């Protein structure tokens, strides 16, 4: 199965990241953790909701082949523009995810 990074997957990855980190924030407010537990859980949450989805659905495995010597090639520049635009889609999806989470949180807070 080939996972392809697209604008749609980047958008939904942004929503996934925002909802995941927001849920972690709520959990931590309700259940205070000591420093070591917080750091380990934050690392796991970061891997699950940020690092792995960013590599899979925004950067895309097809663009991980570029090295430092390829920075001046036209292929790299065109790939960079595509990845940068997907990064903007991820950011927009994250903003939408935060709005959704904020609405849910304010609904249940009252």
PDB file of C-alpha atoms in Angstrom:
ATOM      1  CA  UNK A   1       0.000   0.000   0.000  1.00  0.00           C
ATOM      2  CA  UNK A   2       1.466   3.328  -1.081  1.00  0.00           C
ATOM      3  CA  UNK A   3       0.675   6.340   1.093  1.00  0.00           C
ATOM      4  CA  UNK A   4       0.600   9.517  -0.955  1.00  0.00           C
ATOM      5  CA  UNK A   5       0.810  12.973   0.543  1.00  0.00           C
ATOM      6  CA  UNK A   6      -1.905  15.262  -0.843  1.00  0.00           C
ATOM      7  CA  UNK A   7      -3.500  18.541   0.161  1.00  0.00           C
ATOM      8  CA  UNK A   8      -6.505  16.690   1.557  1.00  0.00           C
ATOM      9  CA  UNK A   9      -4.387  14.365   3.709  1.00  0.00           C
ATOM     10  CA  UNK A  10      -2.392  17.376   4.933  1.00  0.00           C
ATOM     11  CA  UNK A  11      -5.602  19.177   5.903  1.00  0.00           C
ATOM     12  CA  UNK A  12      -6.963  16.205   7.848  1.00  0.00           C
ATOM     13  CA  UNK A  13      -3.559  15.643   9.433  1.00  0.00           C
ATOM     14  CA  UNK A  14      -3.777  19.202  10.766  1.00  0.00           C
ATOM     15  CA  UNK A  15      -7.161  18.447  12.307  1.00  0.00           C
ATOM     16  CA  UNK A  16      -5.761  15.187  13.753  1.00  0.00           C
ATOM     17  CA  UNK A  17      -2.778  17.007  15.277  1.00  0.00           C
ATOM     18  CA  UNK A  18      -4.853  19.806  16.781  1.00  0.00           C
ATOM     19  CA  UNK A  19      -7.412  17.467  18.309  1.00  0.00           C
ATOM     20  CA  UNK A  20      -4.729  15.138  19.663  1.00  0.00           C
ATOM     21  CA  UNK A  21      -2.642  17.829  21.339  1.00  0.00           C
ATOM     22  CA  UNK A  22      -5.749  19.583  22.660  1.00  0.00           C
ATOM     23  CA  UNK A  23      -7.012  16.349  24.187  1.00  0.00           C
ATOM     24  CA  UNK A  24      -3.601  15.851  25.794  1.00  0.00           C
ATOM     25  CA  UNK A  25      -3.806  19.357  27.247  1.00  0.00           C
ATOM     26  CA  UNK A  26      -7.221  18.652  28.765  1.00  0.00           C
ATOM     27  CA  UNK A  27      -6.021  15.324  30.150  1.00  0.00           C
ATOM     28  CA  UNK A  28      -3.020  17.000  31.740  1.00  0.00           C
ATOM     29  CA  UNK A  29      -5.167  19.707  33.323  1.00  0.00           C
ATOM     30  CA  UNK A  30      -7.414  17.051  34.879  1.00  0.00           C
ATOM     31  CA  UNK A  31      -4.605  14.651  35.843  1.00  0.00           C
ATOM     32  CA  UNK A  32      -1.395  16.524  36.764  1.00  0.00           C
ATOM     33  CA  UNK A  33       1.730  14.508  35.997  1.00  0.00           C
ATOM     34  CA  UNK A  34       5.251  14.573  37.387  1.00  0.00           C
ATOM     35  CA  UNK A  35       8.004  15.851  35.086  1.00  0.00           C
ATOM     36  CA  UNK A  36       9.230  12.475  33.816  1.00  0.00           C
ATOM     37  CA  UNK A  37       5.744  11.165  33.060  1.00  0.00           C
ATOM     38  CA  UNK A  38       4.827  14.416  31.321  1.00  0.00           C
ATOM     39  CA  UNK A  39       7.931  14.329  29.134  1.00  0.00           C
ATOM     40  CA  UNK A  40       7.494  10.681  28.158  1.00  0.00           C
ATOM     41  CA  UNK A  41       3.806  11.112  27.389  1.00  0.00           C
ATOM     42  CA  UNK A  42       4.494  14.313  25.454  1.00  0.00           C
ATOM     43  CA  UNK A  43       7.098  12.492  23.361  1.00  0.00           C
ATOM     44  CA  UNK A  44       4.639   9.673  22.610  1.00  0.00           C
ATOM     45  CA  UNK A  45       1.860  12.140  21.765  1.00  0.00           C
ATOM     46  CA  UNK A  46       4.265  14.091  19.560  1.00  0.00           C
ATOM     47  CA  UNK A  47       5.226  10.950  17.660  1.00  0.00           C
ATOM     48  CA  UNK A  48       1.599   9.890  17.216  1.00  0.00           C
ATOM     49  CA  UNK A  49       0.021  13.250  16.416  1.00  0.00           C
ATOM     50  CA  UNK A  50       2.851  15.284  14.873  1.00  0.00           C
ATOM     51  CA  UNK A  51       6.042  13.596  13.653  1.00  0.00           C
ATOM     52  CA  UNK A  52       4.720  10.442  11.969  1.00  0.00           C
ATOM     53  CA  UNK A  53       1.679  12.114  10.341  1.00  0.00           C
ATOM     54  CA  UNK A  54       3.850  15.020   9.155  1.00  0.00           C
ATOM     55  CA  UNK A  55       6.318  12.690   7.460  1.00  0.00           C
ATOM     56  CA  UNK A  56       3.641  10.430   5.985  1.00  0.00           C
ATOM     57  CA  UNK A  57       0.937  12.874   4.927  1.00  0.00           C
ATOM     58  CA  UNK A  58       2.656  16.238   4.427  1.00  0.00           C
ATOM     59  CA  UNK A  59       6.253  15.635   3.383  1.00  0.00           C
ATOM     60  CA  UNK A  60       5.507  12.356   1.664  1.00  0.00           C
ATOM     61  CA  UNK A  61       7.884   9.453   1.334  1.00  0.00           C
ATOM     62  CA  UNK A  62       8.650  10.361  -2.271  1.00  0.00           C
ATOM     63  CA  UNK A  63      10.380  13.588  -1.151  1.00  0.00           C
ATOM     64  CA  UNK A  64      12.537  12.106   1.598  1.00  0.00           C
ATOM     65  CA  UNK A  65      15.139  11.073  -0.972  1.00  0.00           C
ATOM     66  CA  UNK A  66      16.558  14.591  -1.359  1.00  0.00           C
ATOM     67  CA  UNK A  67      19.894  15.245   0.311  1.00  0.00           C
ATOM     68  CA  UNK A  68      21.990  18.333   0.931  1.00  0.00           C
ATOM     69  CA  UNK A  69      23.496  18.126  -2.563  1.00  0.00           C
ATOM     70  CA  UNK A  70      20.063  18.376  -4.190  1.00  0.00           C
ATOM     71  CA  UNK A  71      19.156  21.804  -2.781  1.00  0.00           C
ATOM     72  CA  UNK A  72      19.932  23.608  -6.033  1.00  0.00           C
ATOM     73  CA  UNK A  73      18.170  21.190  -8.377  1.00  0.00           C
ATOM     74  CA  UNK A  74      14.908  22.179 -10.094  1.00  0.00           C
ATOM     75  CA  UNK A  75      13.294  18.934  -8.877  1.00  0.00           C
ATOM     76  CA  UNK A  76      13.938  19.948  -5.284  1.00  0.00           C
ATOM     77  CA  UNK A  77      12.483  23.430  -5.802  1.00  0.00           C
ATOM     78  CA  UNK A  78       9.290  22.096  -7.345  1.00  0.00           C
ATOM     79  CA  UNK A  79       9.012  19.457  -4.602  1.00  0.00           C
ATOM     80  CA  UNK A  80       9.636  22.121  -1.956  1.00  0.00           C
ATOM     81  CA  UNK A  81       6.783  24.254  -3.250  1.00  0.00           C
ATOM     82  CA  UNK A  82       4.407  21.275  -3.151  1.00  0.00           C
ATOM     83  CA  UNK A  83       5.467  20.348   0.396  1.00  0.00           C
ATOM     84  CA  UNK A  84       5.252  23.985   1.530  1.00  0.00           C
ATOM     85  CA  UNK A  85       1.710  24.280   0.185  1.00  0.00           C
ATOM     86  CA  UNK A  86       0.735  21.052   1.947  1.00  0.00           C
ATOM     87  CA  UNK A  87       2.285  22.539   5.095  1.00  0.00           C
ATOM     88  CA  UNK A  88      -0.066  25.511   4.750  1.00  0.00           C
ATOM     89  CA  UNK A  89      -2.989  23.107   4.319  1.00  0.00           C
ATOM     90  CA  UNK A  90      -1.840  21.335   7.514  1.00  0.00           C
ATOM     91  CA  UNK A  91      -1.717  24.656   9.350  1.00  0.00           C
ATOM     92  CA  UNK A  92      -5.216  25.583   8.137  1.00  0.00           C
ATOM     93  CA  UNK A  93      -6.517  22.150   9.158  1.00  0.00           C
ATOM     94  CA  UNK A  94      -4.942  22.635  12.579  1.00  0.00           C
ATOM     95  CA  UNK A  95      -6.726  25.952  12.979  1.00  0.00           C
ATOM     96  CA  UNK A  96     -10.034  24.322  12.040  1.00  0.00           C
ATOM     97  CA  UNK A  97      -9.311  21.493  14.485  1.00  0.00           C
ATOM     98  CA  UNK A  98      -8.686  23.978  17.287  1.00  0.00           C
ATOM     99  CA  UNK A  99     -11.943  25.764  16.514  1.00  0.00           C
ATOM    100  CA  UNK A 100     -13.797  22.439  16.634  1.00  0.00           C
ATOM    101  CA  UNK A 101     -12.143  21.444  19.901  1.00  0.00           C
ATOM    102  CA  UNK A 102     -12.773  24.854  21.439  1.00  0.00           C
ATOM    103  CA  UNK A 103     -16.460  24.657  20.511  1.00  0.00           C
ATOM    104  CA  UNK A 104     -16.762  21.174  22.010  1.00  0.00           C
ATOM    105  CA  UNK A 105     -14.913  22.186  25.149  1.00  0.00           C
ATOM    106  CA  UNK A 106     -17.007  25.308  25.683  1.00  0.00           C
ATOM    107  CA  UNK A 107     -20.205  23.325  25.106  1.00  0.00           C
ATOM    108  CA  UNK A 108     -19.336  20.806  27.816  1.00  0.00           C
ATOM    109  CA  UNK A 109     -17.924  23.440  30.193  1.00  0.00           C
ATOM    110  CA  UNK A 110     -21.329  25.035  30.703  1.00  0.00           C
TER     111      UNK A 110
END
